Amino acid sequence: MKKIALALALLMLATLVLGCAQPAAAEPAPAEPAAAEPAAEEAAPAEPAAAEPAAEDDLAYVMSTGKLKIGITIFSPMNYYDDNGKLVGFETEFSTALCEKLGVTPEFIEINWDTKEVELAAKNIDCIWNGLTVTEERKENIGFSDSYIKNMQVVVIKADKADTYKDTASLASANLVAEVGSAGESAIQADESLKSASYTAVPKQADALMEVKAGTADAAVIDYVMAKAMVGEGTDYSELMILPNLELAVEEYAIGFRVGSNIIPKANEIIAELIADGTLDSIAATYGLTDSLLSNQ
């Protein structure tokens, strides 16, 4: 029995020794590095920015709407309401005749003259057609048609002040008034004597005449074509007069479109037709402007 127990003990000891002698389990092999993600394709060079579209076809735009939106102010004899409340005037009839040949309907929109260029650029109007003086400064923001009227800036005073105000030097101490943003305002600023005078800007040329009539201003600088029609005997301003022998600036009127508008050459073509067939001369005669037409100079 003892022999059996001894044999069993030896067997267990041998098993234990063999177990200890076995090598330790191998560490798991380091993981293969993950396959590198394929490098993202190098970004393709950006496409060049598309070229700016050409200026919009202004003529096609107007033709598609079927109307020409015309920016005006109330300015006799160019655009004003008659006793029946109908809009009349040289520019009113002239633009209507041109629109008829163009195949669209005129839509007259009263604007603030001081923001006329903003209204034009925003397409609130398609043109400015209201005794618009051509100047180099305005050419930066307005495309002009051919000129058709000769104008000048004149000084309007009360007739009983004719002995007081005779020239620009005598007006240096006067209270002057003109339409804001107008050629009259520019004429005041350009004259050494007038720019030293007290000056008030008003919304419209008609307002300038009202100021002189009321005695709140001594003199107004306005367009000759307006003064000729509205001042003197038989008018609402019979007590006012144009200061004689004083022309502050000689100018020309034209239609103002957006710069680069392709309506301009078409308008010029129609203007030439209206001159050739006598239409423009007939309209001018109605409003006392025959001598002011450039085609009659």
PDB file of C-alpha atoms in Angstrom, residues 6-286:
ATOM      1  CA  LEU A   6       4.622   6.583  -3.004  1.00  0.00           C
ATOM      2  CA  ALA A   7       4.109   5.915  -6.707  1.00  0.00           C
ATOM      3  CA  LEU A   8       1.138   8.224  -6.818  1.00  0.00           C
ATOM      4  CA  ALA A   9       3.085  10.972  -5.041  1.00  0.00           C
ATOM      5  CA  LEU A  10       5.971  10.677  -7.489  1.00  0.00           C
ATOM      6  CA  LEU A  11       3.560  10.789 -10.414  1.00  0.00           C
ATOM      7  CA  MET A  12       1.950  13.994  -9.137  1.00  0.00           C
ATOM      8  CA  LEU A  13       5.361  15.597  -8.579  1.00  0.00           C
ATOM      9  CA  ALA A  14       6.448  14.777 -12.113  1.00  0.00           C
ATOM     10  CA  THR A  15       3.280  16.262 -13.516  1.00  0.00           C
ATOM     11  CA  LEU A  16       3.841  19.447 -11.542  1.00  0.00           C
ATOM     12  CA  VAL A  17       7.446  19.777 -12.715  1.00  0.00           C
ATOM     13  CA  LEU A  18       6.517  19.241 -16.343  1.00  0.00           C
ATOM     14  CA  GLY A  19       3.751  21.856 -16.087  1.00  0.00           C
ATOM     15  CA  CYS A  20       6.183  24.439 -14.770  1.00  0.00           C
ATOM     16  CA  ALA A  21       8.723  23.665 -17.433  1.00  0.00           C
ATOM     17  CA  GLN A  22       6.410  24.450 -20.358  1.00  0.00           C
ATOM     18  CA  PRO A  23       7.199  27.796 -22.023  1.00  0.00           C
ATOM     19  CA  ALA A  24       4.872  30.665 -21.261  1.00  0.00           C
ATOM     20  CA  ALA A  25       2.183  31.223 -23.739  1.00  0.00           C
ATOM     21  CA  ALA A  26       3.510  33.383 -26.517  1.00  0.00           C
ATOM     22  CA  GLU A  27       2.452  36.957 -26.454  1.00  0.00           C
ATOM     23  CA  PRO A  28       0.018  37.587 -29.208  1.00  0.00           C
ATOM     24  CA  ALA A  29       1.836  38.806 -32.280  1.00  0.00           C
ATOM     25  CA  PRO A  30       1.619  42.501 -32.710  1.00  0.00           C
ATOM     26  CA  ALA A  31      -1.242  43.359 -34.903  1.00  0.00           C
ATOM     27  CA  GLU A  32      -0.379  44.080 -38.458  1.00  0.00           C
ATOM     28  CA  PRO A  33      -0.533  47.789 -38.977  1.00  0.00           C
ATOM     29  CA  ALA A  34      -3.851  48.705 -40.479  1.00  0.00           C
ATOM     30  CA  ALA A  35      -3.622  49.079 -44.140  1.00  0.00           C
ATOM     31  CA  ALA A  36      -3.105  52.719 -44.847  1.00  0.00           C
ATOM     32  CA  GLU A  37      -6.184  54.401 -46.155  1.00  0.00           C
ATOM     33  CA  PRO A  38      -5.597  55.380 -49.694  1.00  0.00           C
ATOM     34  CA  ALA A  39      -4.595  59.018 -49.728  1.00  0.00           C
ATOM     35  CA  ALA A  40      -7.403  61.257 -50.676  1.00  0.00           C
ATOM     36  CA  GLU A  41      -7.073  62.351 -54.207  1.00  0.00           C
ATOM     37  CA  GLU A  42      -5.502  65.736 -54.363  1.00  0.00           C
ATOM     38  CA  ALA A  43      -8.231  68.287 -54.737  1.00  0.00           C
ATOM     39  CA  ALA A  44      -8.657  69.281 -58.306  1.00  0.00           C
ATOM     40  CA  PRO A  45      -7.860  72.894 -58.957  1.00  0.00           C
ATOM     41  CA  ALA A  46     -10.926  75.075 -58.526  1.00  0.00           C
ATOM     42  CA  GLU A  47     -12.758  75.887 -61.674  1.00  0.00           C
ATOM     43  CA  PRO A  48     -12.196  79.484 -62.658  1.00  0.00           C
ATOM     44  CA  ALA A  49     -15.090  81.673 -61.605  1.00  0.00           C
ATOM     45  CA  ALA A  50     -17.629  82.025 -64.305  1.00  0.00           C
ATOM     46  CA  ALA A  51     -17.252  85.246 -66.147  1.00  0.00           C
ATOM     47  CA  GLU A  52     -19.684  87.928 -65.132  1.00  0.00           C
ATOM     48  CA  PRO A  53     -22.705  87.828 -67.391  1.00  0.00           C
ATOM     49  CA  ALA A  54     -22.865  90.545 -69.947  1.00  0.00           C
ATOM     50  CA  ALA A  55     -24.892  93.582 -69.030  1.00  0.00           C
ATOM     51  CA  GLU A  56     -28.558  92.724 -69.128  1.00  0.00           C
ATOM     52  CA  ASP A  57     -30.360  93.351 -72.364  1.00  0.00           C
ATOM     53  CA  ASP A  58     -32.165  96.476 -71.209  1.00  0.00           C
ATOM     54  CA  LEU A  59     -34.205  96.777 -74.381  1.00  0.00           C
ATOM     55  CA  ALA A  60     -35.446  93.188 -74.114  1.00  0.00           C
ATOM     56  CA  TYR A  61     -36.283  93.780 -70.448  1.00  0.00           C
ATOM     57  CA  VAL A  62     -38.412  96.833 -71.249  1.00  0.00           C
ATOM     58  CA  MET A  63     -40.078  95.119 -74.198  1.00  0.00           C
ATOM     59  CA  SER A  64     -40.922  92.125 -72.000  1.00  0.00           C
ATOM     60  CA  THR A  65     -42.706  94.359 -69.487  1.00  0.00           C
ATOM     61  CA  GLY A  66     -44.520  96.229 -72.247  1.00  0.00           C
ATOM     62  CA  LYS A  67     -43.854  99.588 -70.624  1.00  0.00           C
ATOM     63  CA  LEU A  68     -41.167 102.203 -70.131  1.00  0.00           C
ATOM     64  CA  LYS A  69     -41.078 103.486 -66.547  1.00  0.00           C
ATOM     65  CA  ILE A  70     -40.224 107.190 -66.795  1.00  0.00           C
ATOM     66  CA  GLY A  71     -38.958 109.118 -63.776  1.00  0.00           C
ATOM     67  CA  ILE A  72     -40.265 112.696 -63.612  1.00  0.00           C
ATOM     68  CA  THR A  73     -40.889 115.634 -61.328  1.00  0.00           C
ATOM     69  CA  ILE A  74     -43.660 118.177 -61.828  1.00  0.00           C
ATOM     70  CA  PHE A  75     -41.860 120.742 -63.934  1.00  0.00           C
ATOM     71  CA  SER A  76     -43.696 123.003 -66.372  1.00  0.00           C
ATOM     72  CA  PRO A  77     -43.534 122.987 -69.359  1.00  0.00           C
ATOM     73  CA  MET A  78     -41.946 119.530 -69.335  1.00  0.00           C
ATOM     74  CA  ASN A  79     -44.273 117.429 -67.164  1.00  0.00           C
ATOM     75  CA  TYR A  80     -47.229 118.946 -65.320  1.00  0.00           C
ATOM     76  CA  TYR A  81     -50.955 118.511 -64.723  1.00  0.00           C
ATOM     77  CA  ASP A  82     -53.456 120.627 -66.623  1.00  0.00           C
ATOM     78  CA  ASP A  83     -56.669 122.015 -65.149  1.00  0.00           C
ATOM     79  CA  ASN A  84     -58.380 118.674 -65.733  1.00  0.00           C
ATOM     80  CA  GLY A  85     -55.732 116.743 -63.824  1.00  0.00           C
ATOM     81  CA  LYS A  86     -54.205 115.255 -66.968  1.00  0.00           C
ATOM     82  CA  LEU A  87     -50.426 114.923 -67.161  1.00  0.00           C
ATOM     83  CA  VAL A  88     -49.219 117.030 -70.083  1.00  0.00           C
ATOM     84  CA  GLY A  89     -46.051 118.829 -71.136  1.00  0.00           C
ATOM     85  CA  PHE A  90     -43.316 118.702 -73.734  1.00  0.00           C
ATOM     86  CA  GLU A  91     -41.520 115.708 -72.215  1.00  0.00           C
ATOM     87  CA  THR A  92     -44.839 113.956 -71.584  1.00  0.00           C
ATOM     88  CA  GLU A  93     -45.858 114.169 -75.250  1.00  0.00           C
ATOM     89  CA  PHE A  94     -42.329 113.551 -76.531  1.00  0.00           C
ATOM     90  CA  SER A  95     -41.916 110.373 -74.476  1.00  0.00           C
ATOM     91  CA  THR A  96     -45.383 109.167 -75.454  1.00  0.00           C
ATOM     92  CA  ALA A  97     -44.513 109.579 -79.149  1.00  0.00           C
ATOM     93  CA  LEU A  98     -41.235 107.713 -78.706  1.00  0.00           C
ATOM     94  CA  CYS A  99     -42.881 104.895 -76.747  1.00  0.00           C
ATOM     95  CA  GLU A 100     -45.505 104.497 -79.471  1.00  0.00           C
ATOM     96  CA  LYS A 101     -42.772 103.920 -82.042  1.00  0.00           C
ATOM     97  CA  LEU A 102     -40.932 101.611 -79.651  1.00  0.00           C
ATOM     98  CA  GLY A 103     -44.086  99.573 -79.054  1.00  0.00           C
ATOM     99  CA  VAL A 104     -44.432 100.081 -75.305  1.00  0.00           C
ATOM    100  CA  THR A 105     -46.615 102.144 -72.967  1.00  0.00           C
ATOM    101  CA  PRO A 106     -45.131 105.044 -70.978  1.00  0.00           C
ATOM    102  CA  GLU A 107     -45.576 104.832 -67.206  1.00  0.00           C
ATOM    103  CA  PHE A 108     -44.819 108.139 -65.494  1.00  0.00           C
ATOM    104  CA  ILE A 109     -43.451 107.881 -61.966  1.00  0.00           C
ATOM    105  CA  GLU A 110     -42.848 110.929 -59.785  1.00  0.00           C
ATOM    106  CA  ILE A 111     -39.448 110.729 -58.110  1.00  0.00           C
ATOM    107  CA  ASN A 112     -37.271 112.694 -55.735  1.00  0.00           C
ATOM    108  CA  TRP A 113     -34.835 114.476 -58.054  1.00  0.00           C
ATOM    109  CA  ASP A 114     -32.008 114.144 -55.552  1.00  0.00           C
ATOM    110  CA  THR A 115     -32.195 110.318 -55.694  1.00  0.00           C
ATOM    111  CA  LYS A 116     -32.910 109.929 -59.404  1.00  0.00           C
ATOM    112  CA  GLU A 117     -29.725 107.949 -60.080  1.00  0.00           C
ATOM    113  CA  VAL A 118     -30.497 105.524 -57.250  1.00  0.00           C
ATOM    114  CA  GLU A 119     -34.008 104.969 -58.611  1.00  0.00           C
ATOM    115  CA  LEU A 120     -32.576 104.315 -62.068  1.00  0.00           C
ATOM    116  CA  ALA A 121     -29.963 101.809 -60.890  1.00  0.00           C
ATOM    117  CA  ALA A 122     -32.546  99.972 -58.761  1.00  0.00           C
ATOM    118  CA  LYS A 123     -34.849  99.627 -61.797  1.00  0.00           C
ATOM    119  CA  ASN A 124     -37.630 101.482 -60.066  1.00  0.00           C
ATOM    120  CA  ILE A 125     -37.569 103.519 -63.268  1.00  0.00           C
ATOM    121  CA  ASP A 126     -36.130 102.778 -66.708  1.00  0.00           C
ATOM    122  CA  CYS A 127     -35.158 106.332 -67.576  1.00  0.00           C
ATOM    123  CA  ILE A 128     -35.107 109.926 -66.365  1.00  0.00           C
ATOM    124  CA  TRP A 129     -36.995 112.129 -68.812  1.00  0.00           C
ATOM    125  CA  ASN A 130     -37.726 115.465 -67.214  1.00  0.00           C
ATOM    126  CA  GLY A 131     -35.499 118.266 -68.435  1.00  0.00           C
ATOM    127  CA  LEU A 132     -32.353 116.323 -67.505  1.00  0.00           C
ATOM    128  CA  THR A 133     -29.173 118.331 -68.016  1.00  0.00           C
ATOM    129  CA  VAL A 134     -26.189 116.494 -69.468  1.00  0.00           C
ATOM    130  CA  THR A 135     -23.049 116.884 -67.315  1.00  0.00           C
ATOM    131  CA  GLU A 136     -19.733 115.047 -67.166  1.00  0.00           C
ATOM    132  CA  GLU A 137     -20.370 114.150 -63.539  1.00  0.00           C
ATOM    133  CA  ARG A 138     -23.734 112.591 -64.331  1.00  0.00           C
ATOM    134  CA  LYS A 139     -22.218 110.522 -67.130  1.00  0.00           C
ATOM    135  CA  GLU A 140     -20.588 108.371 -64.448  1.00  0.00           C
ATOM    136  CA  ASN A 141     -23.993 106.958 -63.468  1.00  0.00           C
ATOM    137  CA  ILE A 142     -26.280 107.788 -66.377  1.00  0.00           C
ATOM    138  CA  GLY A 143     -26.200 106.844 -70.046  1.00  0.00           C
ATOM    139  CA  PHE A 144     -27.502 109.743 -72.135  1.00  0.00           C
ATOM    140  CA  SER A 145     -29.420 109.805 -75.390  1.00  0.00           C
ATOM    141  CA  ASP A 146     -28.691 112.426 -78.017  1.00  0.00           C
ATOM    142  CA  SER A 147     -29.442 115.927 -76.712  1.00  0.00           C
ATOM    143  CA  TYR A 148     -32.524 117.698 -78.061  1.00  0.00           C
ATOM    144  CA  ILE A 149     -33.119 120.917 -76.052  1.00  0.00           C
ATOM    145  CA  LYS A 150     -30.878 123.886 -75.326  1.00  0.00           C
ATOM    146  CA  ASN A 151     -31.275 125.310 -71.842  1.00  0.00           C
ATOM    147  CA  MET A 152     -29.537 127.653 -69.420  1.00  0.00           C
ATOM    148  CA  GLN A 153     -29.702 128.490 -65.740  1.00  0.00           C
ATOM    149  CA  VAL A 154     -31.278 131.853 -64.947  1.00  0.00           C
ATOM    150  CA  VAL A 155     -32.036 133.898 -61.852  1.00  0.00           C
ATOM    151  CA  VAL A 156     -35.649 134.716 -60.977  1.00  0.00           C
ATOM    152  CA  ILE A 157     -36.405 137.618 -58.646  1.00  0.00           C
ATOM    153  CA  LYS A 158     -39.367 139.795 -57.708  1.00  0.00           C
ATOM    154  CA  ALA A 159     -39.870 142.449 -60.368  1.00  0.00           C
ATOM    155  CA  ASP A 160     -39.804 145.202 -57.751  1.00  0.00           C
ATOM    156  CA  LYS A 161     -36.257 144.141 -56.804  1.00  0.00           C
ATOM    157  CA  ALA A 162     -34.852 144.755 -60.275  1.00  0.00           C
ATOM    158  CA  ASP A 163     -32.899 147.794 -59.073  1.00  0.00           C
ATOM    159  CA  THR A 164     -31.396 145.825 -56.187  1.00  0.00           C
ATOM    160  CA  TYR A 165     -30.284 142.705 -58.032  1.00  0.00           C
ATOM    161  CA  LYS A 166     -28.620 143.213 -61.391  1.00  0.00           C
ATOM    162  CA  ASP A 167     -25.764 140.715 -61.475  1.00  0.00           C
ATOM    163  CA  THR A 168     -24.158 137.929 -59.468  1.00  0.00           C
ATOM    164  CA  ALA A 169     -22.110 140.380 -57.398  1.00  0.00           C
ATOM    165  CA  SER A 170     -25.271 142.068 -56.121  1.00  0.00           C
ATOM    166  CA  LEU A 171     -26.709 138.645 -55.255  1.00  0.00           C
ATOM    167  CA  ALA A 172     -23.806 137.753 -52.969  1.00  0.00           C
ATOM    168  CA  SER A 173     -25.758 139.012 -49.949  1.00  0.00           C
ATOM    169  CA  ALA A 174     -29.108 137.588 -51.074  1.00  0.00           C
ATOM    170  CA  ASN A 175     -30.993 134.525 -49.903  1.00  0.00           C
ATOM    171  CA  LEU A 176     -30.876 132.067 -52.801  1.00  0.00           C
ATOM    172  CA  VAL A 177     -32.913 128.950 -53.426  1.00  0.00           C
ATOM    173  CA  ALA A 178     -32.674 126.087 -55.950  1.00  0.00           C
ATOM    174  CA  GLU A 179     -33.795 122.507 -56.385  1.00  0.00           C
ATOM    175  CA  VAL A 180     -31.570 120.047 -54.551  1.00  0.00           C
ATOM    176  CA  GLY A 181     -29.273 118.127 -56.912  1.00  0.00           C
ATOM    177  CA  SER A 182     -30.189 120.360 -59.841  1.00  0.00           C
ATOM    178  CA  ALA A 183     -28.154 122.231 -62.420  1.00  0.00           C
ATOM    179  CA  GLY A 184     -29.305 125.392 -60.650  1.00  0.00           C
ATOM    180  CA  GLU A 185     -27.662 124.235 -57.444  1.00  0.00           C
ATOM    181  CA  SER A 186     -24.468 123.448 -59.375  1.00  0.00           C
ATOM    182  CA  ALA A 187     -24.541 126.910 -60.976  1.00  0.00           C
ATOM    183  CA  ILE A 188     -24.699 128.546 -57.546  1.00  0.00           C
ATOM    184  CA  GLN A 189     -21.786 126.475 -56.299  1.00  0.00           C
ATOM    185  CA  ALA A 190     -19.730 127.285 -59.396  1.00  0.00           C
ATOM    186  CA  ASP A 191     -20.065 131.077 -59.170  1.00  0.00           C
ATOM    187  CA  GLU A 192     -17.728 132.933 -56.810  1.00  0.00           C
ATOM    188  CA  SER A 193     -20.335 135.520 -55.823  1.00  0.00           C
ATOM    189  CA  LEU A 194     -23.341 133.206 -55.579  1.00  0.00           C
ATOM    190  CA  LYS A 195     -21.634 130.551 -53.495  1.00  0.00           C
ATOM    191  CA  SER A 196     -20.996 133.149 -50.776  1.00  0.00           C
ATOM    192  CA  ALA A 197     -24.714 133.911 -50.544  1.00  0.00           C
ATOM    193  CA  SER A 198     -27.109 132.253 -48.126  1.00  0.00           C
ATOM    194  CA  TYR A 199     -28.489 129.168 -49.892  1.00  0.00           C
ATOM    195  CA  THR A 200     -31.450 126.865 -49.282  1.00  0.00           C
ATOM    196  CA  ALA A 201     -32.125 123.673 -51.243  1.00  0.00           C
ATOM    197  CA  VAL A 202     -35.748 122.702 -51.908  1.00  0.00           C
ATOM    198  CA  PRO A 203     -37.276 119.494 -53.338  1.00  0.00           C
ATOM    199  CA  LYS A 204     -38.547 120.974 -56.625  1.00  0.00           C
ATOM    200  CA  GLN A 205     -37.923 123.922 -58.933  1.00  0.00           C
ATOM    201  CA  ALA A 206     -41.566 124.924 -58.478  1.00  0.00           C
ATOM    202  CA  ASP A 207     -40.869 125.148 -54.751  1.00  0.00           C
ATOM    203  CA  ALA A 208     -38.021 127.559 -55.498  1.00  0.00           C
ATOM    204  CA  LEU A 209     -40.420 129.903 -57.289  1.00  0.00           C
ATOM    205  CA  MET A 210     -42.885 129.680 -54.417  1.00  0.00           C
ATOM    206  CA  GLU A 211     -40.156 130.703 -51.964  1.00  0.00           C
ATOM    207  CA  VAL A 212     -39.383 133.835 -53.984  1.00  0.00           C
ATOM    208  CA  LYS A 213     -43.061 134.674 -54.388  1.00  0.00           C
ATOM    209  CA  ALA A 214     -43.599 134.287 -50.644  1.00  0.00           C
ATOM    210  CA  GLY A 215     -40.601 136.490 -49.868  1.00  0.00           C
ATOM    211  CA  THR A 216     -38.739 133.770 -47.959  1.00  0.00           C
ATOM    212  CA  ALA A 217     -36.022 133.845 -50.626  1.00  0.00           C
ATOM    213  CA  ASP A 218     -34.691 136.732 -52.695  1.00  0.00           C
ATOM    214  CA  ALA A 219     -33.823 134.807 -55.831  1.00  0.00           C
ATOM    215  CA  ALA A 220     -34.226 131.361 -57.378  1.00  0.00           C
ATOM    216  CA  VAL A 221     -31.837 129.721 -59.815  1.00  0.00           C
ATOM    217  CA  ILE A 222     -33.855 127.503 -62.160  1.00  0.00           C
ATOM    218  CA  ASP A 223     -34.010 126.260 -65.744  1.00  0.00           C
ATOM    219  CA  TYR A 224     -34.733 128.890 -68.367  1.00  0.00           C
ATOM    220  CA  VAL A 225     -37.345 126.706 -70.058  1.00  0.00           C
ATOM    221  CA  MET A 226     -39.302 126.577 -66.812  1.00  0.00           C
ATOM    222  CA  ALA A 227     -38.853 130.254 -65.976  1.00  0.00           C
ATOM    223  CA  LYS A 228     -39.970 131.243 -69.468  1.00  0.00           C
ATOM    224  CA  ALA A 229     -43.179 129.237 -69.094  1.00  0.00           C
ATOM    225  CA  MET A 230     -44.053 130.056 -65.492  1.00  0.00           C
ATOM    226  CA  VAL A 231     -42.853 133.592 -64.738  1.00  0.00           C
ATOM    227  CA  GLY A 232     -44.220 136.995 -65.768  1.00  0.00           C
ATOM    228  CA  GLU A 233     -47.437 138.472 -67.025  1.00  0.00           C
ATOM    229  CA  GLY A 234     -50.326 136.051 -67.418  1.00  0.00           C
ATOM    230  CA  THR A 235     -48.790 133.388 -65.156  1.00  0.00           C
ATOM    231  CA  ASP A 236     -49.245 132.373 -61.523  1.00  0.00           C
ATOM    232  CA  TYR A 237     -45.988 134.200 -60.854  1.00  0.00           C
ATOM    233  CA  SER A 238     -46.783 137.491 -62.545  1.00  0.00           C
ATOM    234  CA  GLU A 239     -44.871 139.453 -59.904  1.00  0.00           C
ATOM    235  CA  LEU A 240     -41.629 137.618 -60.703  1.00  0.00           C
ATOM    236  CA  MET A 241     -39.150 138.196 -63.528  1.00  0.00           C
ATOM    237  CA  ILE A 242     -36.077 136.634 -65.073  1.00  0.00           C
ATOM    238  CA  LEU A 243     -32.989 138.705 -64.328  1.00  0.00           C
ATOM    239  CA  PRO A 244     -32.003 139.947 -67.811  1.00  0.00           C
ATOM    240  CA  ASN A 245     -28.624 139.458 -69.429  1.00  0.00           C
ATOM    241  CA  LEU A 246     -27.505 136.845 -66.929  1.00  0.00           C
ATOM    242  CA  GLU A 247     -26.950 133.277 -68.114  1.00  0.00           C
ATOM    243  CA  LEU A 248     -25.247 131.193 -65.454  1.00  0.00           C
ATOM    244  CA  ALA A 249     -24.763 128.046 -67.494  1.00  0.00           C
ATOM    245  CA  VAL A 250     -25.672 126.963 -71.018  1.00  0.00           C
ATOM    246  CA  GLU A 251     -26.678 123.305 -71.149  1.00  0.00           C
ATOM    247  CA  GLU A 252     -28.511 120.607 -73.057  1.00  0.00           C
ATOM    248  CA  TYR A 253     -31.285 118.188 -72.139  1.00  0.00           C
ATOM    249  CA  ALA A 254     -31.256 114.482 -72.935  1.00  0.00           C
ATOM    250  CA  ILE A 255     -32.959 111.289 -71.779  1.00  0.00           C
ATOM    251  CA  GLY A 256     -31.099 109.459 -69.021  1.00  0.00           C
ATOM    252  CA  PHE A 257     -30.900 105.650 -69.171  1.00  0.00           C
ATOM    253  CA  ARG A 258     -28.790 103.120 -67.303  1.00  0.00           C
ATOM    254  CA  VAL A 259     -25.120 103.250 -68.291  1.00  0.00           C
ATOM    255  CA  GLY A 260     -24.513 100.986 -71.288  1.00  0.00           C
ATOM    256  CA  SER A 261     -28.225 100.431 -71.918  1.00  0.00           C
ATOM    257  CA  ASN A 262     -28.955  99.174 -75.415  1.00  0.00           C
ATOM    258  CA  ILE A 263     -32.146 101.237 -75.374  1.00  0.00           C
ATOM    259  CA  ILE A 264     -30.000 104.317 -76.054  1.00  0.00           C
ATOM    260  CA  PRO A 265     -29.212 103.656 -79.735  1.00  0.00           C
ATOM    261  CA  LYS A 266     -32.841 102.703 -80.359  1.00  0.00           C
ATOM    262  CA  ALA A 267     -34.030 105.892 -78.636  1.00  0.00           C
ATOM    263  CA  ASN A 268     -31.606 107.964 -80.726  1.00  0.00           C
ATOM    264  CA  GLU A 269     -32.956 106.361 -83.879  1.00  0.00           C
ATOM    265  CA  ILE A 270     -36.531 107.254 -82.921  1.00  0.00           C
ATOM    266  CA  ILE A 271     -35.580 110.799 -81.859  1.00  0.00           C
ATOM    267  CA  ALA A 272     -34.094 111.333 -85.324  1.00  0.00           C
ATOM    268  CA  GLU A 273     -37.331 110.059 -86.892  1.00  0.00           C
ATOM    269  CA  LEU A 274     -39.459 112.395 -84.760  1.00  0.00           C
ATOM    270  CA  ILE A 275     -37.295 115.335 -85.806  1.00  0.00           C
ATOM    271  CA  ALA A 276     -37.384 114.357 -89.478  1.00  0.00           C
ATOM    272  CA  ASP A 277     -41.169 113.935 -89.655  1.00  0.00           C
ATOM    273  CA  GLY A 278     -41.847 117.196 -87.774  1.00  0.00           C
ATOM    274  CA  THR A 279     -43.400 115.562 -84.704  1.00  0.00           C
ATOM    275  CA  LEU A 280     -40.895 116.993 -82.242  1.00  0.00           C
ATOM    276  CA  ASP A 281     -41.171 120.487 -83.693  1.00  0.00           C
ATOM    277  CA  SER A 282     -44.961 120.317 -83.424  1.00  0.00           C
ATOM    278  CA  ILE A 283     -44.791 119.260 -79.770  1.00  0.00           C
ATOM    279  CA  ALA A 284     -42.257 122.006 -79.021  1.00  0.00           C
ATOM    280  CA  ALA A 285     -44.519 124.632 -80.604  1.00  0.00           C
ATOM    281  CA  THR A 286     -47.357 123.616 -78.285  1.00  0.00           C
TER     282      THR A 286
END
